[in-house]
Amino acid sequence: MFDNTLEYARSLDSKDPLKSFRSRFYIPKVDGEEVIYFCGNSLGLQPKTAKIFIDIELDDWARLGVEGHFEGTNPWFGYHKQFEGPVSRLVGALPHEVVVMNALTVNLHLLMTSFYHPNPARFKILIEGGAFPSDYYAVESQIRNHGYDVNDSLIELTPRPGEHILKTDYILDKIRKEGSTIAMILLGGVNYYTGQAFDMEAITKAGHEAGCMVGFDLAHAAGNLKLNLHDWGVDFAAWCGYKYLNSGPGGTSGVFVHERWANSPELPRLAGWWGYKESERFKMQPGFIPEYGAAGWQLSNAQIFPMAIHKASLEIFDEVGMESLRKKSDMLTGYLDFLIRERMKGQTEENFIIITPSDPRDRGAQISLLALKNGKELFNKLTANHIIADWREPNVIRVAPVPLYNTFEEVYRFVEVLFGE
Ligand SMILES: *Cc1c(COP(=O)(O)O)cnc(C)c1O
């Protein structure tokens, strides 16, 4: 269905309904030339409006001082509430199911404090083997803080021999078999290493049937996949703002708490004043009463500057919509997959294999190449050709063609370099 020619790649670009969005971002340059930036899954590029949005807040602060809380252009008192609409549309949630605050690992801890309740019969946590290190540390420390032993409390799903990814039937089977001892399932929406997208709906259903809490780390899924967290019935989720969501290094994070927990003052939680019932927050009374919904998990007043960048970025996502973004993404990553496989056909020996699933439903905007030999040299060749990809020890190159700002021509040129001398 695709063609392996530069003319064809260019024709796809000229027909691309989202082509104008590239100009909304700063593309990094080396020696005065734009690089091929395939690292938006690690740090998304800067929207040109970010500076404008930060300047608004700096100016209000200079002009108004503390009065900016209520009299600013975007009053800081309720700054986070601007995100209810765009973020709920982004992840398929109801407006009061989402809140923006803190950073990702912090939020995972806050959520696990509420959703991981081990008891002697049901105390285990199920994660994917090869989960992102921060998730490992977070989960292990949660287990220990409850007085359990990590060795018999952490179940890691690892691919069956000869496989690189976790087949859905295998995951569901594991949940059915061991579910009665599992307190919480915490998987990535997309595995950061392999690029595999999990069937979150089926996993949530199986988890609930087994009596488990089910949460997802959506660091690599938010702004990448079309999500439907509310309808899927997911209990909780969190994601960072700086990968596909282009909200700047260390940027703010998003949280989802399903409506079924919206009014649950009994859930254990680490509380702070910003999670207090808003209508009575400033009475400053003792005794914590949480705000309805995800907002009840906030601790501190809103971090305006990282949130200003988030606002700039979310405006773009709202304008495009995940539906059309995902459509282009499927084609762009599909084209990359096609070109690599085409070129491989002509090779006498394999230097690498694609470990990301080939079915578009099982992946987002990423292809992971497992180098069989000389992986670092291959990666260095990319860098020397001004291609920014991502190297993961011991031998994986991750390539993320991001539909908001990457082009089919860039995909074509990348493959030329990958297979070139
Ligand atoms: C990027 C990423 C993180 C990073 O956590 P921070 O708290 O934002 O530093 C954590 N988990 C996963 C799965 C990630 O992909």
Coordinates of N, CA, C and O in Angstrom, one line a residue, residues 165 195 197 326 330 337 341 356-364:
I165 N 7.2 -9.3 23.0 CA 6.2 -8.5 23.5 C 5.2 -9.4 24.3 O 5.3 -10.7 24.3
G195 N 7.6 -0.3 22.8 CA 6.6 0.4 22.0 C 5.3 -0.3 21.9 O 4.4 0.1 21.2
A197 N 1.6 -1.2 22.7 CA 0.5 -0.7 23.4 C -0.4 -1.8 23.9 O -0.7 -2.8 23.2
R326 N -4.2 10.4 15.5 CA -3.9 9.0 15.5 C -4.0 8.4 14.1 O -3.2 7.5 13.8
D330 N -0.8 6.5 12.7 CA -0.8 5.1 12.1 C -0.1 5.0 10.8 O 0.6 4.1 10.5
D337 N 7.6 1.4 9.3 CA 7.7 0.0 9.4 C 7.8 -0.7 8.0 O 8.6 -1.6 7.8
R341 N 11.1 -2.8 6.6 CA 10.9 -4.2 6.1 C 11.2 -4.4 4.6 O 11.7 -5.5 4.3
T356 N 8.8 -3.9 18.0 CA 7.5 -3.3 18.2 C 6.5 -4.1 17.4 O 6.7 -4.5 16.3
P357 N 5.3 -4.3 18.0 CA 4.3 -5.1 17.2 C 4.0 -4.5 15.9 O 4.0 -3.3 15.7
S358 N 3.7 -5.4 14.9 CA 3.5 -4.9 13.5 C 2.0 -4.4 13.3 O 1.7 -3.7 12.4
D359 N 1.1 -4.9 14.2 CA -0.3 -4.5 14.1 C -0.4 -3.1 14.6 O -0.1 -2.9 15.8
P360 N -0.9 -2.1 13.8 CA -1.0 -0.7 14.3 C -1.9 -0.6 15.6 O -1.7 0.3 16.3
R361 N -2.8 -1.5 15.8 CA -3.6 -1.4 17.0 C -2.8 -1.7 18.3 O -3.2 -1.4 19.4
D362 N -1.6 -2.3 18.1 CA -0.8 -2.7 19.2 C 0.4 -1.8 19.4 O 1.4 -2.2 20.1
R363 N 0.4 -0.6 18.8 CA 1.5 0.3 18.9 C 1.1 1.7 18.7 O 0.0 2.0 18.2
G364 N 1.9 2.7 19.1 CA 1.7 4.1 18.8 C 2.7 4.6 17.9 O 3.0 3.9 16.9

